[in-house]
Each structure stands twice: as C-alpha cells, then as structure tokens.
mmCIF file of C-alpha atoms and ligand atoms in Angstrom:
data_model
loop_
_atom_site.group_PDB
_atom_site.id
_atom_site.type_symbol
_atom_site.label_atom_id
_atom_site.label_comp_id
_atom_site.label_asym_id
_atom_site.label_seq_id
_atom_site.Cartn_x
_atom_site.Cartn_y
_atom_site.Cartn_z
ATOM 1 C CA MET A 266 77.757 18.746 43.012
ATOM 2 C CA LYS A 267 80.285 16.152 41.317
ATOM 3 C CA ALA A 268 81.673 16.878 37.886
ATOM 4 C CA VAL A 269 84.522 15.701 35.316
ATOM 5 C CA VAL A 270 87.303 18.619 35.009
ATOM 6 C CA HIS A 271 89.405 19.323 32.104
ATOM 7 C CA THR A 272 92.385 20.242 34.208
ATOM 8 C CA GLY A 273 95.034 21.035 31.715
ATOM 9 C CA TYR A 274 96.301 20.245 28.539
ATOM 10 C CA HIS A 275 97.805 16.729 27.571
ATOM 11 C CA THR A 276 96.293 15.818 31.604
ATOM 12 C CA PHE A 277 93.274 13.041 31.652
ATOM 13 C CA PRO A 278 90.209 14.545 33.290
ATOM 14 C CA SER A 279 89.463 14.677 36.899
ATOM 15 C CA LEU A 280 86.134 14.343 38.787
ATOM 16 C CA LYS A 281 85.997 16.797 41.165
ATOM 17 C CA GLU A 282 83.505 18.414 43.818
ATOM 18 C CA VAL A 283 82.254 21.855 41.806
ATOM 19 C CA ASP A 284 79.729 24.185 42.632
ATOM 20 C CA LYS A 285 76.383 23.582 41.113
ATOM 21 C CA PRO A 286 75.490 26.569 38.611
ATOM 22 C CA THR A 287 72.548 29.082 38.786
ATOM 23 C CA PRO A 288 70.695 30.129 35.700
ATOM 24 C CA GLY A 289 71.530 33.711 34.332
ATOM 25 C CA PRO A 290 69.076 35.822 32.878
ATOM 26 C CA GLY A 291 68.054 34.008 29.367
ATOM 27 C CA GLU A 292 69.008 30.561 31.080
ATOM 28 C CA VAL A 293 67.486 27.252 32.876
ATOM 29 C CA LEU A 294 68.941 24.787 34.710
ATOM 30 C CA LEU A 295 68.839 21.436 33.204
ATOM 31 C CA LYS A 296 69.086 18.333 35.385
ATOM 32 C CA VAL A 297 71.177 16.370 33.319
ATOM 33 C CA ALA A 298 69.839 13.059 31.403
ATOM 34 C CA GLY A 299 72.569 12.308 30.128
ATOM 35 C CA ALA A 300 76.147 13.883 28.501
ATOM 36 C CA GLY A 301 78.296 11.286 25.754
ATOM 37 C CA ALA A 302 81.749 11.272 25.956
ATOM 38 C CA CYS A 303 82.622 12.301 22.434
ATOM 39 C CA HIS A 304 86.691 11.731 20.720
ATOM 40 C CA SER A 305 86.747 15.017 20.388
ATOM 41 C CA ASP A 306 86.992 15.161 24.086
ATOM 42 C CA VAL A 307 89.901 12.882 23.688
ATOM 43 C CA ALA A 308 91.433 15.481 21.297
ATOM 44 C CA ILE A 309 90.939 18.206 23.874
ATOM 45 C CA PHE A 310 92.465 16.443 26.714
ATOM 46 C CA HIS A 311 95.712 14.873 25.111
ATOM 47 C CA GLU A 312 96.604 16.535 22.054
ATOM 48 C CA PHE A 313 95.931 19.872 21.897
ATOM 49 C CA ASP A 314 98.584 21.831 23.408
ATOM 50 C CA GLU A 315 97.901 25.566 25.142
ATOM 51 C CA GLY A 316 97.772 28.266 22.581
ATOM 52 C CA LEU A 317 95.420 26.135 19.785
ATOM 53 C CA ASN A 318 92.236 27.615 21.125
ATOM 54 C CA PRO A 319 92.527 29.858 24.208
ATOM 55 C CA GLN A 320 88.582 29.592 24.100
ATOM 56 C CA MET A 321 88.995 26.166 25.239
ATOM 57 C CA ASP A 322 91.294 26.594 28.363
ATOM 58 C CA PRO A 323 90.623 24.914 31.244
ATOM 59 C CA GLU A 324 89.362 24.020 33.734
ATOM 60 C CA PHE A 325 85.769 23.617 33.072
ATOM 61 C CA VAL A 326 83.369 20.807 32.783
ATOM 62 C CA LEU A 327 83.582 18.410 29.801
ATOM 63 C CA GLY A 328 80.047 16.999 28.216
ATOM 64 C CA HIS A 329 78.930 18.942 24.661
ATOM 65 C CA GLU A 330 76.414 16.270 23.828
ATOM 66 C CA ASN A 331 73.815 16.590 26.752
ATOM 67 C CA SER A 332 69.970 16.321 27.926
ATOM 68 C CA GLY A 333 68.943 16.775 30.908
ATOM 69 C CA TRP A 334 65.047 17.636 32.423
ATOM 70 C CA ILE A 335 64.508 21.683 33.144
ATOM 71 C CA GLU A 336 64.855 22.002 36.474
ATOM 72 C CA GLU A 337 65.292 26.452 36.992
ATOM 73 C CA LEU A 338 64.315 29.278 34.745
ATOM 74 C CA GLY A 339 66.444 31.875 34.874
ATOM 75 C CA PRO A 340 65.612 35.793 34.950
ATOM 76 C CA GLY A 341 63.332 36.419 31.729
ATOM 77 C CA VAL A 342 62.702 33.046 30.542
ATOM 78 C CA GLU A 343 58.970 31.757 29.947
ATOM 79 C CA GLY A 344 56.983 28.813 28.289
ATOM 80 C CA PHE A 345 59.283 25.907 29.739
ATOM 81 C CA GLU A 346 57.500 23.289 31.553
ATOM 82 C CA ILE A 347 59.458 22.611 34.644
ATOM 83 C CA GLY A 348 60.569 18.376 34.154
ATOM 84 C CA SER A 349 60.374 18.442 30.722
ATOM 85 C CA ALA A 350 63.308 16.648 28.835
ATOM 86 C CA HIS A 351 64.834 18.076 26.519
ATOM 87 C CA LEU A 352 68.424 18.302 24.179
ATOM 88 C CA VAL A 353 70.802 20.651 24.187
ATOM 89 C CA TYR A 354 72.376 22.372 21.262
ATOM 90 C CA GLY A 355 75.909 22.265 21.929
ATOM 91 C CA PRO A 356 77.052 25.075 20.008
ATOM 92 C CA VAL A 357 76.748 29.083 21.804
ATOM 93 C CA GLY A 358 77.273 32.404 19.492
ATOM 94 C CA CYS A 359 76.266 35.835 19.821
ATOM 95 C CA GLY A 360 72.903 34.664 19.243
ATOM 96 C CA ARG A 361 72.580 38.345 16.686
ATOM 97 C CA CYS A 362 74.857 37.807 13.548
ATOM 98 C CA ARG A 363 73.628 36.372 10.552
ATOM 99 C CA ALA A 364 74.302 32.974 11.158
ATOM 100 C CA CYS A 365 73.032 32.373 14.908
ATOM 101 C CA THR A 366 69.931 34.078 13.353
ATOM 102 C CA ARG A 367 69.730 30.791 11.417
ATOM 103 C CA GLY A 368 70.367 28.376 14.302
ATOM 104 C CA GLN A 369 74.355 27.916 13.003
ATOM 105 C CA ASP A 370 75.906 29.356 15.798
ATOM 106 C CA THR A 371 78.851 26.813 14.731
ATOM 107 C CA TYR A 372 80.100 30.026 12.084
ATOM 108 C CA CYS A 373 78.602 32.782 14.468
ATOM 109 C CA GLU A 374 80.241 35.905 13.019
ATOM 110 C CA ASN A 375 81.482 37.159 16.288
ATOM 111 C CA ALA A 376 82.756 33.330 17.537
ATOM 112 C CA ALA A 377 86.296 35.347 18.458
ATOM 113 C CA GLU A 378 84.350 37.639 20.733
ATOM 114 C CA MET A 379 82.867 35.031 22.483
ATOM 115 C CA PRO A 380 84.797 33.154 25.498
ATOM 116 C CA TYR A 381 84.475 30.079 25.003
ATOM 117 C CA ALA A 382 83.742 27.980 21.786
ATOM 118 C CA GLY A 383 80.491 26.131 23.357
ATOM 119 C CA ILE A 384 79.042 23.586 25.735
ATOM 120 C CA GLY A 385 81.250 21.405 27.716
ATOM 121 C CA LEU A 386 84.259 23.400 25.351
ATOM 122 C CA GLY A 387 85.469 26.141 27.475
ATOM 123 C CA ARG A 388 82.456 26.910 28.954
ATOM 124 C CA ASP A 389 80.932 24.635 31.883
ATOM 125 C CA GLY A 390 79.279 21.024 30.245
ATOM 126 C CA GLY A 391 77.024 18.482 30.653
ATOM 127 C CA MET A 392 79.325 15.877 32.731
ATOM 128 C CA ALA A 393 78.394 16.706 35.878
ATOM 129 C CA GLU A 394 74.454 16.683 37.711
ATOM 130 C CA TYR A 395 73.703 19.947 36.971
ATOM 131 C CA LEU A 396 73.736 22.432 33.620
ATOM 132 C CA VAL A 397 72.860 25.952 32.579
ATOM 133 C CA VAL A 398 72.561 26.573 28.798
ATOM 134 C CA PRO A 399 70.813 29.502 27.281
ATOM 135 C CA ALA A 400 67.482 28.733 26.609
ATOM 136 C CA ARG A 401 67.207 29.437 22.768
ATOM 137 C CA ASN A 402 69.465 25.944 22.909
ATOM 138 C CA LEU A 403 66.878 23.903 23.870
ATOM 139 C CA VAL A 404 65.293 21.317 21.544
ATOM 140 C CA PRO A 405 62.196 19.112 23.153
ATOM 141 C CA LEU A 406 62.575 15.589 23.416
ATOM 142 C CA GLY A 407 58.891 14.967 24.138
ATOM 143 C CA ASP A 408 58.315 11.773 25.812
ATOM 144 C CA ALA A 409 61.166 10.391 23.891
ATOM 145 C CA ASP A 410 64.241 8.598 26.416
ATOM 146 C CA PRO A 411 66.105 11.061 27.236
ATOM 147 C CA ILE A 412 69.707 9.414 28.168
ATOM 148 C CA ASP A 413 70.128 7.680 24.543
ATOM 149 C CA ALA A 414 68.504 10.803 23.570
ATOM 150 C CA ALA A 415 72.463 12.122 24.383
ATOM 151 C CA PRO A 416 74.452 11.256 21.058
ATOM 152 C CA LEU A 417 71.857 13.033 19.035
ATOM 153 C CA ALA A 418 73.342 16.305 20.300
ATOM 154 C CA ASP A 419 76.807 15.449 18.203
ATOM 155 C CA ALA A 420 77.383 11.468 17.454
ATOM 156 C CA ALA A 421 74.218 12.331 15.578
ATOM 157 C CA LEU A 422 74.466 15.909 14.422
ATOM 158 C CA THR A 423 77.246 15.516 12.815
ATOM 159 C CA PRO A 424 77.157 13.026 10.673
ATOM 160 C CA TYR A 425 73.402 14.694 9.284
ATOM 161 C CA HIS A 426 74.436 18.422 8.598
ATOM 162 C CA ALA A 427 77.642 16.542 6.539
ATOM 163 C CA ILE A 428 75.360 14.253 5.030
ATOM 164 C CA LYS A 429 72.926 16.637 3.931
ATOM 165 C CA LEU A 430 75.533 18.376 2.563
ATOM 166 C CA ALA A 431 76.737 16.093 0.496
ATOM 167 C CA LEU A 432 73.421 14.918 -0.871
ATOM 168 C CA PRO A 433 72.808 16.144 -3.919
ATOM 169 C CA LYS A 434 75.794 14.000 -5.006
ATOM 170 C CA LEU A 435 73.768 10.959 -4.274
ATOM 171 C CA ASN A 436 70.919 11.658 -6.833
ATOM 172 C CA GLY A 437 70.427 9.895 -9.854
ATOM 173 C CA GLY A 438 70.764 6.227 -8.985
ATOM 174 C CA GLY A 439 73.289 3.734 -8.719
ATOM 175 C CA LYS A 440 75.245 6.051 -6.213
ATOM 176 C CA SER A 441 77.940 4.490 -3.764
ATOM 177 C CA VAL A 442 78.724 6.361 -0.278
ATOM 178 C CA LEU A 443 82.137 5.318 1.730
ATOM 179 C CA VAL A 444 81.760 5.604 5.953
ATOM 180 C CA ILE A 445 85.137 5.742 7.448
ATOM 181 C CA GLY A 446 84.954 5.554 11.109
ATOM 182 C CA LEU A 447 83.093 3.130 12.932
ATOM 183 C CA GLY A 448 82.784 5.065 16.295
ATOM 184 C CA GLY A 449 80.089 6.986 17.918
ATOM 185 C CA LEU A 450 79.169 9.193 14.550
ATOM 186 C CA GLY A 451 80.713 6.650 12.131
ATOM 187 C CA MET A 452 77.626 3.950 13.076
ATOM 188 C CA ILE A 453 74.922 6.795 13.353
ATOM 189 C CA GLY A 454 76.014 8.272 9.817
ATOM 190 C CA VAL A 455 75.201 5.138 8.071
ATOM 191 C CA GLN A 456 71.838 4.427 9.777
ATOM 192 C CA ILE A 457 71.530 8.486 8.363
ATOM 193 C CA LEU A 458 72.630 7.309 5.032
ATOM 194 C CA LYS A 459 70.003 4.496 5.093
ATOM 195 C CA ALA A 460 67.213 6.388 5.699
ATOM 196 C CA LEU A 461 67.710 9.389 3.562
ATOM 197 C CA THR A 462 69.329 7.971 0.910
ATOM 198 C CA GLY A 463 69.106 4.615 -1.585
ATOM 199 C CA ALA A 464 73.063 4.678 -2.437
ATOM 200 C CA THR A 465 75.259 1.448 -1.655
ATOM 201 C CA ILE A 466 76.813 2.186 1.415
ATOM 202 C CA ILE A 467 80.453 0.943 2.211
ATOM 203 C CA ALA A 468 81.884 1.265 5.717
ATOM 204 C CA THR A 469 85.204 0.828 6.891
ATOM 205 C CA ASP A 470 86.728 0.330 10.440
ATOM 206 C CA MET A 471 89.773 -1.149 12.097
ATOM 207 C CA LYS A 472 87.587 -2.850 14.751
ATOM 208 C CA GLU A 473 85.825 -6.147 13.040
ATOM 209 C CA GLU A 474 83.155 -5.825 16.176
ATOM 210 C CA ALA A 475 82.175 -2.260 14.291
ATOM 211 C CA MET A 476 81.992 -3.907 10.789
ATOM 212 C CA ALA A 477 79.471 -6.405 11.816
ATOM 213 C CA GLU A 478 77.497 -3.877 13.304
ATOM 214 C CA ALA A 479 77.454 -2.161 10.480
ATOM 215 C CA GLU A 480 76.627 -4.524 7.819
ATOM 216 C CA LYS A 481 73.633 -5.276 10.063
ATOM 217 C CA LEU A 482 72.526 -2.083 9.563
ATOM 218 C CA GLY A 483 72.862 -2.351 5.759
ATOM 219 C CA ALA A 484 76.704 -1.560 4.455
ATOM 220 C CA VAL A 485 79.016 -3.734 2.722
ATOM 221 C CA THR A 486 82.010 -3.446 4.347
ATOM 222 C CA VAL A 487 85.609 -3.252 3.075
ATOM 223 C CA PRO A 488 88.464 -4.626 5.867
ATOM 224 C CA GLY A 489 91.717 -1.443 5.726
ATOM 225 C CA GLY A 490 95.330 -2.341 4.623
ATOM 226 C CA GLU A 491 96.791 -3.336 1.416
ATOM 227 C CA GLY A 492 93.936 -3.429 -1.552
ATOM 228 C CA GLN A 493 92.073 -1.040 0.335
ATOM 229 C CA VAL A 494 91.282 1.193 -2.018
ATOM 230 C CA GLU A 495 91.047 -1.247 -5.157
ATOM 231 C CA ARG A 496 88.351 -2.976 -3.206
ATOM 232 C CA ILE A 497 86.350 0.153 -2.356
ATOM 233 C CA ARG A 498 86.926 0.859 -6.278
ATOM 234 C CA GLU A 499 85.469 -2.565 -7.057
ATOM 235 C CA ALA A 500 82.309 -2.367 -4.436
ATOM 236 C CA THR A 501 81.544 1.247 -6.940
ATOM 237 C CA GLY A 502 82.156 -0.593 -10.272
ATOM 238 C CA GLY A 503 85.135 0.993 -11.096
ATOM 239 C CA LYS A 504 84.094 4.656 -10.461
ATOM 240 C CA GLY A 505 84.576 5.335 -6.693
ATOM 241 C CA ALA A 506 82.456 6.583 -4.567
ATOM 242 C CA ASP A 507 80.572 9.667 -5.125
ATOM 243 C CA VAL A 508 80.612 10.589 -1.297
ATOM 244 C CA VAL A 509 83.153 10.187 1.206
ATOM 245 C CA LEU A 510 82.486 10.744 4.714
ATOM 246 C CA ASP A 511 85.764 10.367 7.124
ATOM 247 C CA PHE A 512 84.796 10.061 10.386
ATOM 248 C CA VAL A 513 88.766 9.382 11.657
ATOM 249 C CA GLY A 514 90.888 11.894 9.470
ATOM 250 C CA VAL A 515 94.278 11.345 10.272
ATOM 251 C CA GLY A 516 96.455 11.075 7.107
ATOM 252 C CA ALA A 517 96.179 7.725 5.787
ATOM 253 C CA THR A 518 91.816 8.259 5.856
ATOM 254 C CA VAL A 519 92.274 10.764 3.964
ATOM 255 C CA LYS A 520 94.408 9.608 1.353
ATOM 256 C CA THR A 521 92.216 6.547 1.369
ATOM 257 C CA ALA A 522 89.368 9.003 1.131
ATOM 258 C CA MET A 523 91.067 10.628 -2.125
ATOM 259 C CA GLN A 524 92.264 7.728 -3.528
ATOM 260 C CA SER A 525 88.682 6.427 -3.175
ATOM 261 C CA VAL A 526 86.019 9.230 -4.571
ATOM 262 C CA ALA A 527 84.884 9.067 -8.024
ATOM 263 C CA ARG A 528 84.949 11.722 -10.386
ATOM 264 C CA GLN A 529 82.961 15.116 -8.907
ATOM 265 C CA GLY A 530 82.363 13.316 -6.383
ATOM 266 C CA ARG A 531 82.879 14.701 -2.812
ATOM 267 C CA VAL A 532 85.638 14.059 0.429
ATOM 268 C CA SER A 533 83.832 15.144 3.481
ATOM 269 C CA ILE A 534 86.134 15.259 6.466
ATOM 270 C CA VAL A 535 84.373 15.307 9.643
ATOM 271 C CA GLY A 536 87.332 13.459 12.236
ATOM 272 C CA ILE A 537 89.686 15.751 13.246
ATOM 273 C CA GLY A 538 92.626 13.317 13.804
ATOM 274 C CA ASN A 539 95.040 14.952 11.272
ATOM 275 C CA LEU A 540 96.593 18.328 12.399
ATOM 276 C CA SER A 541 99.193 18.498 9.542
ATOM 277 C CA PRO A 542 98.619 19.222 5.903
ATOM 278 C CA TYR A 543 97.821 16.718 3.411
ATOM 279 C CA GLU A 544 99.167 16.840 0.216
ATOM 280 C CA TRP A 545 97.834 17.450 -3.363
ATOM 281 C CA ALA A 546 98.283 16.833 -6.690
ATOM 282 C CA PHE A 547 96.770 17.837 -9.790
ATOM 283 C CA LEU A 548 96.979 14.910 -12.173
ATOM 284 C CA THR A 549 96.761 12.096 -9.204
ATOM 285 C CA THR A 550 93.510 13.600 -8.118
ATOM 286 C CA PRO A 551 89.809 12.915 -9.790
ATOM 287 C CA TYR A 552 88.397 15.666 -11.750
ATOM 288 C CA GLU A 553 85.919 17.988 -10.168
ATOM 289 C CA ALA A 554 86.288 15.892 -7.056
ATOM 290 C CA GLU A 555 85.499 18.361 -3.718
ATOM 291 C CA LEU A 556 86.840 17.797 -0.374
ATOM 292 C CA VAL A 557 85.767 19.997 2.358
ATOM 293 C CA ASN A 558 85.939 19.726 6.401
ATOM 294 C CA THR A 559 82.226 20.381 8.159
ATOM 295 C CA TYR A 560 81.666 21.562 11.832
ATOM 296 C CA TRP A 561 78.720 20.422 14.014
ATOM 297 C CA GLY A 562 75.233 21.421 12.433
ATOM 298 C CA THR A 563 72.370 23.416 12.856
ATOM 299 C CA VAL A 564 69.487 23.521 15.841
ATOM 300 C CA GLU A 565 67.462 23.375 12.886
ATOM 301 C CA GLU A 566 68.953 20.111 11.811
ATOM 302 C CA LEU A 567 68.888 18.963 15.707
ATOM 303 C CA HIS A 568 65.080 19.332 15.354
ATOM 304 C CA GLU A 569 65.412 16.923 12.339
ATOM 305 C CA VAL A 570 67.499 14.132 14.010
ATOM 306 C CA VAL A 571 65.545 14.419 16.850
ATOM 307 C CA ASP A 572 62.364 13.612 14.142
ATOM 308 C CA MET A 573 64.812 10.424 13.046
ATOM 309 C CA TYR A 574 65.075 9.355 16.470
ATOM 310 C CA LYS A 575 61.625 9.258 17.167
ATOM 311 C CA ALA A 576 60.626 7.365 14.000
ATOM 312 C CA GLY A 577 63.391 4.753 14.824
ATOM 313 C CA GLN A 578 65.474 6.033 11.983
ATOM 314 C CA ILE A 579 68.405 6.807 14.896
ATOM 315 C CA VAL A 580 69.188 4.159 16.923
ATOM 316 C CA PRO A 581 72.105 4.965 19.355
ATOM 317 C CA GLN A 582 74.040 2.552 21.028
ATOM 318 C CA VAL A 583 74.596 3.226 23.941
ATOM 319 C CA THR A 584 76.662 2.150 26.486
ATOM 320 C CA ARG A 585 75.601 3.647 29.973
ATOM 321 C CA TYR A 586 78.125 4.306 32.721
ATOM 322 C CA SER A 587 76.902 6.523 36.056
ATOM 323 C CA LEU A 588 79.045 10.046 37.244
ATOM 324 C CA ASP A 589 81.683 8.142 39.448
ATOM 325 C CA ASP A 590 82.078 6.067 36.509
ATOM 326 C CA ALA A 591 82.474 8.797 34.177
ATOM 327 C CA LEU A 592 86.522 8.581 33.817
ATOM 328 C CA GLU A 593 86.660 5.122 33.019
ATOM 329 C CA ALA A 594 84.548 5.395 30.268
ATOM 330 C CA TYR A 595 87.056 8.006 28.967
ATOM 331 C CA GLN A 596 89.825 6.049 29.477
ATOM 332 C CA ALA A 597 87.813 3.292 27.519
ATOM 333 C CA LEU A 598 87.450 5.479 24.524
ATOM 334 C CA VAL A 599 91.303 6.306 24.555
ATOM 335 C CA ASP A 600 92.039 2.611 24.295
ATOM 336 C CA GLY A 601 89.289 2.345 21.501
ATOM 337 C CA LYS A 602 87.262 -0.578 23.458
ATOM 338 C CA ILE A 603 83.767 1.790 23.336
ATOM 339 C CA ALA A 604 81.482 0.475 21.166
ATOM 340 C CA GLY A 605 78.770 2.986 19.512
ATOM 341 C CA ARG A 606 79.050 5.823 22.520
ATOM 342 C CA ALA A 607 79.190 6.084 26.022
ATOM 343 C CA VAL A 608 76.607 8.187 28.042
ATOM 344 C CA ILE A 609 77.148 9.942 31.455
ATOM 345 C CA VAL A 610 73.866 9.304 33.515
ATOM 346 C CA PRO A 611 74.620 11.314 36.605
ATOM 347 C CA HIS A 612 71.222 10.401 38.245
ATOM 348 C CA GLN A 613 70.219 6.529 38.479
HETATM 349 P P1 LIG B 941 85.489 7.262 18.330
HETATM 350 O O1 LIG B 941 86.243 7.342 19.045
HETATM 351 O O2 LIG B 941 83.582 6.961 18.710
HETATM 352 O O3 LIG B 941 85.356 6.255 16.813
HETATM 353 C C1 LIG B 941 86.258 6.417 16.233
HETATM 354 C C2 LIG B 941 86.287 5.089 14.990
HETATM 355 O O4 LIG B 941 87.422 5.394 13.851
HETATM 356 C C3 LIG B 941 86.683 3.751 15.715
HETATM 357 O O5 LIG B 941 85.733 2.921 15.753
HETATM 358 C C4 LIG B 941 87.796 3.794 15.411
HETATM 359 O O6 LIG B 941 88.288 1.804 15.571
HETATM 360 C C5 LIG B 941 87.924 3.903 13.904
HETATM 361 N N1 LIG B 941 89.268 4.527 13.857
HETATM 362 C C6 LIG B 941 90.304 4.576 13.901
HETATM 363 N N2 LIG B 941 91.203 4.880 13.069
HETATM 364 C C7 LIG B 941 91.140 4.643 12.507
HETATM 365 C C8 LIG B 941 91.591 4.091 10.958
HETATM 366 N N3 LIG B 941 93.368 4.586 10.544
HETATM 367 N N4 LIG B 941 91.197 3.114 10.206
HETATM 368 C C9 LIG B 941 89.844 2.912 10.361
HETATM 369 N N5 LIG B 941 88.926 3.128 11.445
HETATM 370 C C10 LIG B 941 89.817 3.478 12.054
HETATM 371 O O7 LIG B 941 84.935 8.538 17.545
HETATM 372 P P2 LIG B 941 83.819 9.654 17.839
HETATM 373 O O8 LIG B 941 83.835 10.189 18.817
HETATM 374 O O9 LIG B 941 82.726 9.025 16.408
HETATM 375 O O10 LIG B 941 84.570 11.067 16.667
HETATM 376 C C11 LIG B 941 84.927 10.871 15.141
HETATM 377 C C12 LIG B 941 86.245 11.615 15.019
HETATM 378 O O11 LIG B 941 85.068 12.682 14.867
HETATM 379 C C13 LIG B 941 86.651 12.387 15.950
HETATM 380 O O12 LIG B 941 88.205 12.703 14.990
HETATM 381 C C14 LIG B 941 86.262 13.421 16.345
HETATM 382 O O13 LIG B 941 87.214 14.371 17.109
HETATM 383 C C15 LIG B 941 85.748 14.081 15.214
HETATM 384 N N6 LIG B 941 84.605 15.045 15.760
HETATM 385 C C16 LIG B 941 84.091 15.734 14.828
HETATM 386 C C17 LIG B 941 83.111 16.640 15.108
HETATM 387 C C18 LIG B 941 83.095 17.621 13.640
HETATM 388 O O14 LIG B 941 82.529 18.782 14.431
HETATM 389 N N7 LIG B 941 83.671 17.696 12.708
HETATM 390 C C19 LIG B 941 82.121 16.412 15.785
HETATM 391 C C20 LIG B 941 82.390 15.476 16.764
HETATM 392 C C21 LIG B 941 83.412 14.639 16.643
HETATM 393 ZN ZN1 LIG B 942 76.355 35.074 16.145
#
C-alpha cells in the first residue's frame, strides 16, 4: 500500500510503497478515512535532531491524527462492528500503569520502555491506506462524518485538554482569554472556548485571513507587532488576560504571553516552537501567574470532543487532499499556506 514515510531527520517525507499491516492480538486494522497533517510533523522531519527522541527515529509512517473504518479484528478482539467509523486516540502507553488506566497514555509511567511515542510518532501512523491500532485506542464516531472528524484526534483534543485545565481561571465573570496562533489547533481552540466559557476571547495570528475567520467565530482580534501587549491589556480593561493559550510557542510569543497575562492568571504553552530557555524575572512577572506546558489529552476527553463535534460546537475547517497529493499538503503546511487543517483522504 502507499504511505507517507518519515525517512530521516532534516529530510522532507516520501510517498512510498510499504506492506499492508496485519492486526496483532488486541489490535484492529482500520481502512483510513482521514489523517490530519499537524505542525508537529514538520518539527519531527525538519527541526528535530537525531538523539532528541530515539522513540521517533525513522523510518515510520507519519500521521498521528486519524479516523477510519474497522476492516479486520486481531486475535482476541470482540464487540466491534466491521465497517463502523472510529477516531483514533494517538498516544499509546503500557496500558497498565495509573496514568494509562485513567486514559492518560500521554503520561504513561512506563513510557521510557515503549518502543515508540505514539501512533504516527515512531509507530506507523495514518498517512496510508490502512492503519493498525490497539482496540483500546478507538473512540466511536457513530454516524458523524469521519473525514472532517480526523482533526479532533489532535487539533481539537490538545486545545480541549489545555482549556479544561485552565477553566478554573475563567470562573467568576468578566474574564478574558488570549489565543496566540490560529492554525489547526488555535482555530478549534477558539470554538471550544466559545462553547465552554463566557470569557472575552482575544485572538492573534500573523495571517489576516486567520484573524478574520476567528472574528467570525466570536473572537476580537489584535494584530502582532509594536503595541500588541498594550492593545491586549486595553481589551482586558487593563488587567491582562486571565488565561493565555500559546499555540505557537516561539520565544517571541512566550514573551507576549507572559507580558499579557493577568495577576493570578495562567499561561499554557501548547506550541512546541521554543526549544531554547525562556528568561523569567520576579519583578516583571505578574504575581501568582502560572506558566505550564501541556501535551495532547486523555481518551476520556476525546469522547467529550466527539460529543462537541456531534453537537456542532466544533466544526473543523478542513481542506481535503488525496494520498497522492499528501506531500503537497505538508509543503503547504511548511509554507504557512493551510487555513485550518489539511486532511489526507486515502480512499476517495
Ligand atoms: P499550524 O501551522 O496549523 O498553525 C500555526 C499558526 O500559528 C498559523 O496560523 C501561523 O500563521 C501562526 N503563527 C506562526 N508564528 C506566529 C507568531 N510568531 N505569532 C502569531 N502567530 C503565529 O500549526 P498547528 O498544527 O495548529 O500546531 C501549532 C503548534 O502546536 C505547533 O508548534 C505544533 O507542533 C504544536 N502542537 C503541540 C501539541 C501538544 O500536545 N503540545 C499537539 C499538537 C501540536
Ligand atoms: Zn502506562
């Protein structure tokens, strides 16, 4: 079968012929419905150096944001209907530790002993005609469209997890939240905030079209550049944003985030752009402002995200590409030309 393969660090991926996988015990074979192209893949093939994370060493099939139809059940798997549509929870932990048994494979206590970091992250992913996943990683979609649903597995789950953890900071009325970066994750982040909170949503991106789209979703926007922090503070009545979600995470945006946050607020860094240290100083940091990073989410939260999708509260903005055009999708992502999410659709 055809697949998009990560072949080496600092190397653009290749479209190659690979063996169709066979489900082992406890696994299922999926016919891939959709596979989202996430900016983390760009980090993996363009920015990561050898030795940074051996669990993601090439070669493997990319694609950690997947949906599909059940094609075949591996030994010992029961209770799934052949042909039914499912979303794939991408993190794969040991399945036995405290973190895994509460559905949080991202923080598996035995992660160091796993041969890979996740599906499409060391283990073969969904940028292919077929995909094998553990049955416990499946979240049913019912009759919801599985292709537009693919981004839920990361572009919705990751902001949802970050937002849920920050919700206590948005209690009490008169609150505001700043969203930095309105790509695949950030645009869905705005939708989740709109559905879950009454906070004023302030959004920013380098792309004007992305800001116009965020305004349609109910955000007020502030362009980047000089005076940005002052404008953000003004939009919050001078006190700063109670929550900042940074979906870029480069040095400049982390700085903007820390300058824009309110006293006792929370900055959640989701973008993995900053691989160098951030300088922190006591007197210029608002008192009790928290700075955290977050990683993906739990399988329980993925069920919640599916409910929001079915309720029309999350509507991923999707551009579909065939598997033959998958490399064009990645190139467009590298070039900053994707609005919302590019989803690879292997079976037209
Ligand atoms: P994307 O390419 O779809 O979107 C990025 C957006 O940020 C674009 O709209 C771009 O114009 C904007 N942008 C870039 N630099 C900016 C700047 N300096 N100021 C303002 N806006 C800027 O990317 P994505 O797939 O949404 O991923 C976003 C980030 O989140 C990436 O770093 C990705 O690796 C990371 N990520 C993290 C997790 C996690 O678990 N922590 C999960 C998925 C993705
Ligand atoms: Zn575990």
